[in-house]
CSV table of C-alpha atoms and ligand atoms in Angstrom, one decimal:
chain,number,residue,atom,x,y,z
A,458,MET,CA,259.4,98.6,-54.0
A,459,GLU,CA,259.4,95.5,-51.1
A,460,VAL,CA,257.7,97.3,-48.1
A,461,GLU,CA,258.3,94.6,-45.6
A,462,LYS,CA,262.4,95.2,-46.7
A,463,ILE,CA,262.4,98.9,-46.0
A,464,MET,CA,260.4,98.5,-43.0
A,465,THR,CA,262.7,96.0,-41.3
A,466,ASP,CA,265.9,98.6,-42.5
A,467,LEU,CA,263.9,101.3,-41.0
A,468,GLU,CA,263.1,99.4,-37.6
A,469,LYS,CA,266.9,98.1,-37.6
A,470,LYS,CA,267.7,101.9,-37.8
A,471,HIS,CA,265.2,103.3,-35.9
A,472,PRO,CA,264.5,100.5,-33.1
A,473,GLY,CA,261.1,101.3,-31.0
A,474,GLU,CA,260.0,104.9,-32.8
A,475,VAL,CA,256.5,103.1,-33.0
A,476,GLU,CA,254.5,106.0,-34.3
A,477,TYR,CA,257.1,107.0,-37.0
A,478,LEU,CA,257.0,103.7,-38.1
A,479,GLN,CA,253.4,103.2,-38.4
A,480,ALA,CA,253.1,106.6,-40.5
A,481,VAL,CA,255.6,105.2,-42.6
A,482,ARG,CA,254.3,101.8,-43.2
A,483,GLU,CA,250.6,103.0,-44.2
A,484,VAL,CA,251.9,105.4,-46.8
A,485,LEU,CA,254.3,102.8,-48.2
A,486,GLU,CA,251.8,100.2,-48.5
A,487,SER,CA,249.3,102.5,-50.1
A,488,ILE,CA,251.8,103.8,-52.8
A,489,GLU,CA,253.2,100.7,-53.7
A,490,GLN,CA,251.3,99.7,-56.7
A,491,VAL,CA,251.8,103.7,-57.9
A,492,TYR,CA,255.4,103.3,-57.5
A,493,ASN,CA,256.1,100.2,-58.8
A,494,GLU,CA,254.2,101.1,-61.9
A,495,ASN,CA,256.7,104.4,-62.3
A,496,PRO,CA,260.0,102.9,-62.7
A,497,GLN,CA,261.6,106.0,-62.6
A,498,PHE,CA,260.8,106.9,-59.0
A,499,GLU,CA,262.9,103.8,-57.6
A,500,ALA,CA,265.8,104.6,-60.0
A,501,ALA,CA,266.0,108.1,-58.4
A,502,GLY,CA,265.8,106.4,-55.0
A,503,ILE,CA,262.5,108.4,-54.1
A,504,ILE,CA,261.3,106.2,-51.2
A,505,ASN,CA,264.9,105.8,-49.3
A,506,ARG,CA,265.2,110.0,-49.7
A,507,LEU,CA,261.3,110.8,-48.7
A,508,VAL,CA,261.5,108.5,-45.3
A,509,GLU,CA,264.2,109.8,-43.8
A,510,PRO,CA,263.9,113.9,-42.8
A,511,ASP,CA,266.6,116.3,-44.4
A,512,ARG,CA,267.8,116.9,-41.0
A,513,ILE,CA,266.7,117.6,-37.4
A,514,LEU,CA,268.1,119.9,-34.7
A,515,THR,CA,267.7,119.0,-30.8
A,516,ILE,CA,267.8,122.0,-28.6
A,517,LYS,CA,268.3,121.5,-24.8
A,518,VAL,CA,265.9,124.6,-23.7
A,519,PRO,CA,266.7,125.6,-19.9
A,520,TRP,CA,264.2,128.1,-18.2
A,521,VAL,CA,263.4,129.5,-14.9
A,522,ASP,CA,260.1,129.2,-13.3
A,523,ASP,CA,258.5,131.7,-11.0
A,524,HIS,CA,260.0,130.4,-7.8
A,525,GLY,CA,263.8,130.9,-9.6
A,526,LYS,CA,263.9,127.3,-9.8
A,527,VAL,CA,266.1,125.9,-13.4
A,528,HIS,CA,264.2,123.5,-15.4
A,529,VAL,CA,265.5,121.9,-18.8
A,530,ASN,CA,263.6,120.8,-21.7
A,531,LEU,CA,264.3,119.1,-24.8
A,532,ALA,CA,263.2,120.7,-28.1
A,533,TYR,CA,263.2,119.6,-31.7
A,534,ARG,CA,262.7,121.0,-35.2
A,535,ILE,CA,262.5,118.1,-37.8
A,536,GLN,CA,262.9,119.3,-41.4
A,537,PHE,CA,261.6,116.4,-43.2
A,538,ASN,CA,261.0,117.3,-47.0
A,539,ASN,CA,260.9,120.8,-48.8
A,540,ALA,CA,260.4,119.6,-52.4
A,541,ILE,CA,257.3,122.0,-53.2
A,542,GLY,CA,257.9,124.7,-50.5
A,543,PRO,CA,259.3,125.7,-47.4
A,544,TYR,CA,259.5,123.4,-44.6
A,545,LYS,CA,256.3,123.9,-42.9
A,546,GLY,CA,254.3,122.5,-39.8
A,547,GLY,CA,253.2,122.8,-36.2
A,548,LEU,CA,255.1,122.7,-33.0
A,549,ARG,CA,253.9,120.8,-30.1
A,550,PHE,CA,254.2,121.0,-26.1
A,551,HIS,CA,253.3,117.9,-24.4
A,552,PRO,CA,255.1,115.8,-22.0
A,553,SER,CA,254.8,112.9,-24.3
A,554,VAL,CA,256.4,114.3,-27.2
A,555,ASN,CA,259.9,112.6,-28.3
A,556,LEU,CA,261.8,111.8,-31.7
A,557,SER,CA,259.3,108.9,-32.9
A,558,ILE,CA,256.0,111.2,-32.6
A,559,LEU,CA,257.4,114.3,-34.1
A,560,LYS,CA,259.0,112.0,-37.0
A,561,PHE,CA,255.6,110.8,-37.7
A,562,LEU,CA,254.0,114.2,-37.6
A,563,GLY,CA,256.6,115.8,-39.7
A,564,PHE,CA,256.1,112.7,-42.2
A,565,GLU,CA,252.4,113.1,-42.7
A,566,GLN,CA,252.8,116.6,-42.8
A,567,ILE,CA,254.5,116.5,-46.4
A,568,PHE,CA,251.8,114.4,-47.9
A,569,LYS,CA,249.1,116.7,-46.3
A,570,ASN,CA,250.9,119.7,-47.7
A,571,SER,CA,251.0,118.6,-51.2
A,572,LEU,CA,247.4,117.8,-51.0
A,573,THR,CA,246.6,121.7,-50.1
A,574,SER,CA,248.1,122.4,-53.4
A,575,LEU,CA,250.0,125.3,-51.8
A,576,PRO,CA,253.8,125.4,-51.8
A,577,MET,CA,255.0,124.1,-48.5
A,578,GLY,CA,257.1,121.0,-47.7
A,579,GLY,CA,256.9,119.2,-44.3
A,580,ALA,CA,258.0,119.5,-41.2
A,581,LYS,CA,257.4,119.4,-37.3
A,582,GLY,CA,258.8,120.2,-34.0
A,583,GLY,CA,258.3,120.5,-30.3
A,584,SER,CA,259.3,119.8,-26.9
A,585,ASP,CA,258.4,117.8,-23.8
A,586,PHE,CA,257.5,120.9,-22.1
A,587,ASP,CA,254.4,120.6,-20.0
A,588,PRO,CA,251.9,123.8,-20.1
A,589,LYS,CA,249.8,121.8,-17.4
A,590,GLY,CA,250.0,124.2,-14.3
A,591,LYS,CA,252.5,126.6,-15.8
A,592,SER,CA,252.0,130.5,-15.5
A,593,ASN,CA,252.0,132.8,-18.3
A,594,THR,CA,255.2,134.2,-17.6
A,595,GLU,CA,256.5,130.5,-17.2
A,596,VAL,CA,255.2,129.6,-21.1
A,597,MET,CA,256.7,133.2,-21.8
A,598,ARG,CA,260.3,132.1,-20.4
A,599,PHE,CA,260.3,129.1,-22.0
A,600,CYS,CA,258.9,130.3,-25.5
A,601,GLN,CA,262.1,132.5,-25.5
A,602,SER,CA,265.1,130.4,-24.7
A,603,PHE,CA,263.3,127.2,-27.1
A,604,MET,CA,263.1,130.4,-30.1
A,605,LEU,CA,266.6,131.5,-28.8
A,606,GLU,CA,268.4,128.4,-30.7
A,607,LEU,CA,265.4,127.6,-33.0
A,608,TRP,CA,265.7,131.3,-34.9
A,609,ARG,CA,268.6,130.3,-36.6
A,610,ILE,CA,267.2,127.3,-38.8
A,611,ILE,CA,263.6,129.5,-39.4
A,612,GLY,CA,262.6,132.2,-41.7
A,613,PRO,CA,259.6,133.0,-44.1
A,614,GLU,CA,261.3,131.4,-47.0
A,615,THR,CA,262.9,128.6,-45.3
A,616,ASP,CA,260.5,126.7,-42.5
A,617,VAL,CA,257.6,128.4,-41.0
A,618,PRO,CA,256.3,126.8,-37.8
A,619,ALA,CA,253.0,126.9,-36.1
A,620,GLY,CA,250.7,125.6,-33.4
A,621,ASP,CA,249.7,122.2,-32.4
A,622,ILE,CA,249.0,120.5,-29.0
A,623,GLY,CA,249.5,122.9,-26.5
A,624,VAL,CA,250.8,125.8,-28.6
A,625,GLY,CA,248.0,128.2,-29.7
A,626,GLY,CA,247.8,131.9,-30.1
A,627,ARG,CA,249.5,132.8,-26.6
A,628,GLU,CA,252.6,130.8,-27.0
A,629,ILE,CA,252.8,131.7,-30.8
A,630,GLY,CA,252.8,135.5,-29.9
A,631,PHE,CA,256.0,134.9,-27.2
A,632,LEU,CA,257.6,133.1,-30.1
A,633,TYR,CA,257.4,135.4,-32.3
A,634,GLY,CA,258.0,138.4,-30.3
A,635,MET,CA,261.5,136.5,-29.6
A,636,TYR,CA,262.2,136.1,-33.3
A,637,LYS,CA,261.3,138.7,-34.3
A,638,LYS,CA,264.1,140.6,-31.8
A,639,LEU,CA,266.7,138.2,-32.5
A,640,ALA,CA,265.9,138.5,-36.7
A,641,ARG,CA,265.3,142.2,-36.5
A,642,GLU,CA,262.7,141.3,-39.0
A,643,HIS,CA,259.0,141.6,-38.7
A,644,SER,CA,257.8,138.4,-41.5
A,645,GLY,CA,255.4,135.5,-41.7
A,646,VAL,CA,258.1,133.3,-40.2
A,647,LEU,CA,255.3,131.7,-38.1
A,648,THR,CA,251.2,131.3,-38.7
A,649,GLY,CA,248.4,131.6,-36.3
A,650,LYS,CA,249.4,134.8,-35.6
A,651,GLY,CA,247.2,137.3,-33.6
A,652,LEU,CA,245.1,139.6,-35.6
A,653,ASN,CA,247.0,142.8,-35.0
A,654,TRP,CA,250.4,141.7,-35.9
A,655,GLY,CA,250.2,139.3,-39.3
A,656,GLY,CA,248.0,136.8,-38.5
A,657,SER,CA,244.9,135.6,-40.7
A,658,LEU,CA,241.2,135.7,-39.7
A,659,VAL,CA,239.8,132.0,-39.7
A,660,ARG,CA,243.0,130.2,-38.8
A,661,PRO,CA,242.1,129.4,-35.4
A,662,GLU,CA,239.1,127.5,-36.8
A,663,ALA,CA,240.2,126.6,-39.8
A,664,THR,CA,241.6,123.3,-38.9
A,665,GLY,CA,237.9,122.3,-37.2
A,666,TYR,CA,236.1,123.8,-40.0
A,667,GLY,CA,238.0,122.0,-42.5
A,668,ASN,CA,237.8,118.8,-40.9
A,669,VAL,CA,233.9,119.4,-40.7
A,670,TYR,CA,233.9,120.4,-44.8
A,671,PHE,CA,235.7,117.2,-45.6
A,672,ALA,CA,233.2,115.4,-43.6
A,673,GLN,CA,230.4,117.2,-45.5
A,674,GLU,CA,231.6,116.4,-48.8
A,675,MET,CA,232.0,112.6,-47.5
A,676,LEU,CA,228.3,112.5,-46.9
A,677,ARG,CA,227.3,114.1,-50.0
A,678,THR,CA,228.6,111.1,-51.9
A,679,LYS,CA,225.9,109.4,-50.0
A,680,GLY,CA,223.3,112.0,-50.5
A,681,THR,CA,223.2,113.1,-47.0
A,682,ASP,CA,224.8,115.9,-45.0
A,683,PHE,CA,224.8,117.0,-41.3
A,684,LYS,CA,221.1,118.0,-40.3
A,685,GLY,CA,219.8,116.1,-37.7
A,686,LYS,CA,223.0,113.8,-37.4
A,687,THR,CA,224.3,113.1,-33.8
A,688,VAL,CA,228.2,113.7,-33.8
A,689,ALA,CA,231.0,112.4,-31.2
A,690,ILE,CA,234.0,114.6,-30.9
A,691,SER,CA,237.0,114.0,-28.3
A,692,GLY,CA,239.2,116.1,-27.4
A,693,PHE,CA,238.1,119.6,-26.0
A,694,GLY,CA,241.5,122.1,-27.9
A,695,ASN,CA,241.8,124.1,-31.2
A,696,VAL,CA,240.6,121.3,-33.4
A,697,ALA,CA,237.3,120.1,-31.4
A,698,TRP,CA,236.4,123.7,-30.9
A,699,GLY,CA,236.3,124.8,-34.6
A,700,ALA,CA,234.6,121.2,-35.4
A,701,ALA,CA,231.7,121.7,-32.7
A,702,LEU,CA,230.9,125.4,-34.1
A,703,LYS,CA,230.9,124.0,-37.8
A,704,VAL,CA,229.0,121.1,-36.7
A,705,THR,CA,226.0,123.1,-35.0
A,706,GLU,CA,226.3,125.5,-37.9
A,707,LEU,CA,225.3,123.0,-40.2
A,708,GLY,CA,222.6,121.6,-38.1
A,709,GLY,CA,224.4,118.7,-36.3
A,710,LYS,CA,224.1,117.8,-32.7
A,711,VAL,CA,227.6,117.4,-30.7
A,712,VAL,CA,227.1,115.2,-28.0
A,713,THR,CA,231.0,114.6,-26.5
A,714,ILE,CA,233.7,116.3,-25.9
A,715,SER,CA,236.9,114.7,-24.1
A,716,GLY,CA,240.3,115.1,-22.5
A,717,PRO,CA,242.9,112.9,-20.5
A,718,ASP,CA,240.6,112.3,-17.2
A,719,GLY,CA,237.5,111.0,-19.8
A,720,TYR,CA,234.5,112.5,-21.9
A,721,VAL,CA,231.3,114.5,-21.2
A,722,TYR,CA,228.2,113.3,-22.8
A,723,ASP,CA,225.7,116.1,-23.1
A,724,SER,CA,222.4,114.8,-24.4
A,725,GLU,CA,221.1,118.2,-25.0
A,726,GLY,CA,223.8,119.1,-27.8
A,727,ILE,CA,227.2,121.0,-27.2
A,728,SER,CA,226.4,124.4,-28.5
A,729,GLY,CA,226.1,128.2,-28.4
A,730,GLU,CA,227.5,129.2,-25.2
A,731,LYS,CA,228.9,125.4,-24.2
A,732,ILE,CA,231.1,125.5,-27.0
A,733,ASN,CA,233.0,129.3,-26.0
A,734,TYR,CA,233.3,127.7,-22.7
A,735,MET,CA,235.4,125.1,-24.3
A,736,LEU,CA,238.0,127.9,-25.0
A,737,GLU,CA,238.0,128.5,-21.0
A,738,LEU,CA,238.6,125.3,-20.3
A,739,ARG,CA,241.3,124.7,-23.1
A,740,ALA,CA,243.2,128.2,-21.3
A,741,SER,CA,242.8,126.8,-17.5
A,742,ASN,CA,245.8,125.0,-18.0
A,743,GLN,CA,244.4,122.2,-16.0
A,744,ASP,CA,244.2,119.6,-18.8
A,745,ILE,CA,240.6,118.0,-17.9
A,746,VAL,CA,237.1,118.2,-19.3
A,747,LYS,CA,235.1,117.1,-15.8
A,748,PRO,CA,234.6,121.0,-15.0
A,749,TYR,CA,232.2,121.2,-18.1
A,750,THR,CA,229.7,119.3,-16.0
A,751,TYR,CA,230.0,121.6,-12.9
A,752,GLU,CA,228.7,124.6,-15.5
A,753,PHE,CA,226.2,122.8,-17.5
A,754,PRO,CA,225.2,119.9,-14.5
A,755,ASN,CA,222.9,118.2,-17.0
A,756,ALA,CA,225.7,116.7,-19.0
A,757,GLN,CA,227.4,113.7,-17.3
A,758,PHE,CA,231.2,112.9,-17.0
A,759,VAL,CA,232.3,109.4,-17.9
A,760,GLN,CA,236.0,109.0,-16.2
A,761,GLY,CA,238.7,107.4,-17.5
A,762,LYS,CA,236.4,106.0,-21.0
A,763,ARG,CA,236.4,107.5,-24.5
A,764,PRO,CA,233.5,109.0,-25.9
A,765,TRP,CA,233.5,106.0,-28.8
A,766,GLU,CA,230.7,104.1,-26.6
A,767,VAL,CA,228.2,106.9,-27.7
A,768,LYS,CA,225.7,106.2,-30.2
A,769,CYS,CA,226.5,108.7,-33.4
A,770,ASP,CA,226.4,108.9,-36.8
A,771,ILE,CA,229.5,110.9,-37.5
A,772,ALA,CA,232.8,110.5,-35.3
A,773,LEU,CA,234.9,113.1,-35.3
A,774,PRO,CA,238.8,112.2,-33.4
A,775,CYS,CA,239.7,115.9,-32.2
A,776,ALA,CA,242.4,114.8,-29.3
A,777,THR,CA,245.6,113.0,-30.2
A,778,GLN,CA,247.1,109.9,-32.1
A,779,ASN,CA,246.1,106.1,-31.6
A,780,GLU,CA,242.9,107.5,-29.0
A,781,LEU,CA,240.5,105.3,-30.9
A,782,GLY,CA,241.6,101.5,-31.0
A,783,LYS,CA,240.1,98.1,-32.3
A,784,GLU,CA,237.3,97.8,-29.8
A,785,ASP,CA,236.3,101.3,-30.2
A,786,ALA,CA,235.8,100.8,-34.0
A,787,LEU,CA,233.6,97.6,-33.2
A,788,THR,CA,231.4,99.5,-31.1
A,789,LEU,CA,231.1,102.6,-33.3
A,790,VAL,CA,230.0,99.9,-36.5
A,791,LYS,CA,227.8,98.3,-34.1
A,792,ASN,CA,226.1,101.6,-33.2
A,793,GLY,CA,225.4,102.7,-37.0
A,794,CYS,CA,228.2,105.3,-37.2
A,795,MET,CA,228.6,105.9,-41.1
A,796,CYS,CA,231.3,108.5,-41.1
A,797,VAL,CA,234.7,108.9,-39.3
A,798,CYS,CA,236.5,111.7,-40.2
A,799,GLU,CA,239.9,112.6,-38.6
A,800,GLY,CA,240.8,115.8,-37.1
A,801,ALA,CA,243.7,114.8,-34.8
A,802,ASN,CA,246.8,113.4,-36.6
A,803,MET,CA,246.5,109.4,-36.8
A,804,PRO,CA,244.1,108.9,-33.9
A,805,THR,CA,242.6,105.8,-35.4
A,806,THR,CA,245.2,102.8,-35.0
A,807,PRO,CA,245.6,100.7,-38.0
A,808,GLU,CA,243.6,98.2,-36.4
A,809,ALA,CA,240.4,100.4,-36.2
A,810,VAL,CA,241.3,101.8,-39.7
A,811,GLU,CA,241.0,98.0,-41.2
A,812,ILE,CA,237.8,97.7,-39.3
A,813,PHE,CA,235.8,100.5,-40.7
A,814,GLN,CA,237.0,99.6,-44.3
A,815,GLU,CA,235.9,96.2,-43.9
A,816,ASN,CA,232.2,97.4,-42.7
A,817,LYS,CA,232.0,99.9,-45.2
A,818,VAL,CA,232.0,102.9,-42.9
A,819,MET,CA,233.3,105.8,-44.7
A,820,PHE,CA,236.7,106.7,-43.2
A,821,ALA,CA,239.2,109.8,-44.0
A,822,PRO,CA,242.8,110.5,-42.6
A,823,GLY,CA,243.9,113.6,-40.9
A,824,LYS,CA,246.3,114.0,-43.5
A,825,ALA,CA,243.5,114.7,-45.9
A,826,ALA,CA,240.7,115.6,-43.2
A,827,ASN,CA,242.4,118.1,-41.1
A,828,ALA,CA,244.3,119.8,-43.9
A,829,GLY,CA,242.5,122.6,-43.3
A,830,GLY,CA,244.8,123.9,-40.5
A,831,VAL,CA,247.8,124.2,-42.6
A,832,ALA,CA,246.1,125.1,-45.5
A,833,THR,CA,244.8,128.5,-44.1
A,834,SER,CA,248.6,128.8,-42.6
A,835,GLY,CA,249.6,128.7,-46.3
A,836,LEU,CA,247.2,131.3,-47.0
A,837,GLU,CA,248.4,133.2,-43.7
A,838,MET,CA,251.7,133.2,-45.6
A,839,SER,CA,250.0,134.5,-48.7
A,840,GLN,CA,248.9,137.4,-46.9
A,841,ASN,CA,251.8,138.2,-45.1
A,842,SER,CA,254.0,138.4,-48.6
A,843,MET,CA,251.4,140.6,-50.0
A,844,LYS,CA,251.5,142.7,-46.7
A,845,LEU,CA,247.4,142.7,-46.8
A,846,ASN,CA,244.5,141.1,-44.9
A,847,TRP,CA,241.8,139.1,-46.7
A,848,PRO,CA,238.2,139.5,-45.0
A,849,ALA,CA,237.0,136.4,-43.1
A,850,ALA,CA,234.7,135.3,-46.0
A,851,GLU,CA,237.3,135.3,-48.4
A,852,VAL,CA,239.5,133.0,-46.3
A,853,ASP,CA,236.8,130.9,-45.3
A,854,GLN,CA,235.6,130.4,-48.9
A,855,LYS,CA,239.3,129.7,-50.1
A,856,LEU,CA,239.4,127.1,-47.2
A,857,HIS,CA,235.9,126.0,-48.3
A,858,GLN,CA,237.2,125.0,-51.5
A,859,ILE,CA,240.8,123.8,-51.0
A,860,MET,CA,239.0,121.0,-49.0
A,861,ILE,CA,236.6,120.1,-51.5
A,862,ASN,CA,239.4,119.6,-53.9
A,863,ILE,CA,241.4,117.5,-51.5
A,864,HIS,CA,238.2,115.3,-51.2
A,865,THR,CA,238.1,115.3,-55.1
A,866,ALA,CA,241.9,114.4,-55.0
A,867,CYS,CA,241.1,111.2,-52.7
A,868,LEU,CA,238.1,110.2,-54.9
A,869,LYS,CA,240.4,110.4,-57.9
A,870,TYR,CA,242.8,107.6,-56.5
A,871,GLY,CA,240.8,106.2,-53.8
A,872,LYS,CA,237.7,104.9,-55.3
A,873,GLU,CA,237.8,101.0,-55.3
A,874,PRO,CA,235.5,98.8,-58.2
A,875,ASP,CA,232.2,98.4,-55.9
A,876,GLY,CA,232.4,102.1,-55.3
A,877,TYR,CA,233.6,102.3,-51.8
A,878,VAL,CA,236.4,105.4,-51.3
A,879,ASN,CA,239.4,104.2,-49.7
A,880,TYR,CA,240.3,107.7,-48.5
A,881,VAL,CA,243.6,106.5,-46.9
A,882,LYS,CA,245.0,105.4,-50.0
A,883,GLY,CA,243.5,108.3,-52.2
A,884,ALA,CA,245.2,110.6,-49.9
A,885,ASN,CA,248.2,109.1,-49.8
A,886,ILE,CA,248.9,108.5,-53.3
A,887,ALA,CA,247.6,112.4,-54.2
A,888,GLY,CA,249.9,113.8,-51.8
A,889,PHE,CA,252.9,111.4,-52.8
A,890,LEU,CA,252.8,111.8,-56.7
A,891,LYS,CA,253.2,115.8,-56.3
A,892,VAL,CA,256.2,115.2,-54.2
A,893,ALA,CA,257.9,112.9,-55.7
A,894,ASN,CA,257.6,114.3,-59.4
A,895,ALA,CA,258.8,117.4,-57.6
A,896,MET,CA,262.1,115.2,-56.1
A,897,LEU,CA,262.5,113.9,-59.9
A,898,ASP,CA,262.5,117.2,-61.3
A,899,GLN,CA,265.2,118.7,-58.9
A,900,GLY,CA,267.6,116.2,-58.6
A,901,VAL,CA,269.3,114.1,-55.9
A,902,LEU,CA,269.5,116.2,-53.1
B,1815,NDP,P1,245.2,121.4,-28.3
B,1815,NDP,O1,246.3,121.6,-27.2
B,1815,NDP,O2,244.1,122.5,-28.7
B,1815,NDP,O3,244.2,120.3,-27.7
B,1815,NDP,C1,244.5,118.9,-27.8
B,1815,NDP,C2,243.4,118.2,-27.4
B,1815,NDP,O4,244.0,116.6,-27.3
B,1815,NDP,C3,243.2,118.3,-25.7
B,1815,NDP,O5,241.9,118.1,-25.5
B,1815,NDP,C4,244.1,117.5,-25.3
B,1815,NDP,O6,243.9,117.5,-23.6
B,1815,NDP,C5,244.2,116.3,-26.1
B,1815,NDP,N1,245.0,115.4,-25.4
B,1815,NDP,C6,246.4,115.9,-25.7
B,1815,NDP,N2,247.5,114.6,-25.5
B,1815,NDP,C7,246.2,113.9,-25.3
B,1815,NDP,C8,246.5,112.2,-24.5
B,1815,NDP,N3,247.4,111.9,-24.6
B,1815,NDP,N4,245.3,111.7,-24.0
B,1815,NDP,C9,244.2,112.3,-24.0
B,1815,NDP,N5,243.8,113.6,-24.9
B,1815,NDP,C10,245.0,114.2,-24.9
B,1815,NDP,O7,245.5,120.7,-29.7
B,1815,NDP,P2,245.0,120.5,-31.2
B,1815,NDP,O8,243.3,120.8,-31.1
B,1815,NDP,O9,245.6,122.1,-32.0
B,1815,NDP,O10,245.2,119.4,-31.3
B,1815,NDP,C11,244.6,118.2,-31.6
B,1815,NDP,C12,244.8,117.4,-32.6
B,1815,NDP,O11,244.7,118.1,-33.9
B,1815,NDP,C13,246.5,116.7,-32.3
B,1815,NDP,O12,246.5,115.4,-33.2
B,1815,NDP,C14,246.9,117.7,-33.8
B,1815,NDP,O13,248.2,117.2,-34.3
B,1815,NDP,C15,246.0,117.8,-34.5
B,1815,NDP,N6,245.8,119.2,-35.7
B,1815,NDP,C16,246.1,120.1,-35.4
B,1815,NDP,C17,246.1,121.3,-36.2
B,1815,NDP,C18,246.0,122.8,-35.5
B,1815,NDP,O14,245.8,123.7,-36.6
B,1815,NDP,N7,246.1,122.9,-34.2
B,1815,NDP,C19,245.9,121.1,-37.6
B,1815,NDP,C20,246.1,119.8,-38.2
B,1815,NDP,C21,246.1,118.9,-37.2
B,1815,NDP,P3,245.2,117.7,-22.9
B,1815,NDP,O15,246.3,118.5,-23.5
B,1815,NDP,O16,244.8,117.6,-21.7
B,1815,NDP,O17,246.1,116.2,-22.7
B,1816,2IT,O1,249.0,119.1,-37.8
B,1816,2IT,C1,249.0,120.1,-38.3
B,1816,2IT,O2,248.6,120.4,-39.7
B,1816,2IT,C2,249.3,121.3,-37.6
B,1816,2IT,N1,249.5,121.5,-36.5
B,1816,2IT,C3,249.0,122.9,-38.4
B,1816,2IT,C4,250.5,123.1,-38.8
B,1816,2IT,C5,250.6,124.5,-39.8
B,1816,2IT,O3,251.7,124.9,-39.8
B,1816,2IT,O4,249.7,125.2,-39.4
């Protein structure tokens, strides 16, 4: 495999798709050696077949707001690869959504889903619809209009969407209702469903919990744990919330959360009712974290900045892609941060990853460390197929074990001669091998 040639060709074919090209390059660089040692991969054209999605559906979504005004949004579903199971991955509603972002997320999802050890292929979708300031009925009309088209290509054994930024339980409800009406079936076609209609216990908490279980394993390799550790979290959404709950339970102290407006520093720790308040903040559709300081006046709001300037032992970036850059990484290293564990997808820029690795700071990529969300989606699919519900403790125990297993897989392929673990390499190789071998078994498709 010639990484530079493949990247040059891809850049020509998809100019300007920065996030997608960034995600592909990272994987290719990690797997290059393994790929070249196994000529059967190249003979079957695995890389060329893997870097392009199987298909992309683009949808025009017209909807009417509460004042009778007509709006038109664009939406997409990218079915990337289904070698090991039905297409699976979330839907993102955010004004920044474009093909490059969804292709990067879909590509990452292939390897993440492979790492979970559950039978799920990779997909992603979403829309440039901005939930900010929208009423419930506006969100409902948008979701219904989106599903009027989307339902044609999804199904419980074909493609199973779920939530991501801007898509939580409420949106999944509206989407599911419309699917059910059109397809005339109650099935596991979406995950993250409500508990009364097929959802799984622990799915809302799963990404954050899984992220902290993964970090716990990383810390274990150094003979330590979360007790008494100071933790900086970014974001204030679903993933940040679940991570804050689990860190606190394990004896760590969460001192930051953040939004597009800036970050909140709470030296007393964000725990108990303060974590519950994050749910209110998110549900308000205001897109800002500042109101936290009105509710809890001892906390400080730092406008327009990211939380990485705060001294911490562990950093959990849980907001969005490329939110932790080179300068942030240098500050974290200088402040003695020992572990960076991605809750979001690709929040750390490649330059920042390099700085962590050069300084031997433990660093885990999202495709391994946030796989708990989609893994629990997989457990929701299993429960739907069996038409039964597992108790919370059972789901949590399975989730925990999956995260431990992913960590073990990263060690297997990522441990370097000096003992430092390159989790990026480990995750990419482990995720890739399973998919590539499945593609070999199934012929050229
Ligand atoms: P939510 O919508 O619940 O929260 C997203 C958070 O990120 C919010 O705090 C949001 O603020 C913030 N955010 C979004 N865009 C930006 C931006 N451009 N700049 C700064 N902050 C931003 O989403 P989730 O918590 O579900 O998702 C967070 C991350 O975790 C994403 O990278 C997602 O892909 C990833 N993830 C999610 C999983 C899940 O199951 N939900 C599973 C695995 C990964 P605002 O909306 O105000 O911009
Ligand atoms: O990025 C992700 O893994 C998710 N948003 C969750 C996907 C899913 O299908 O549960």
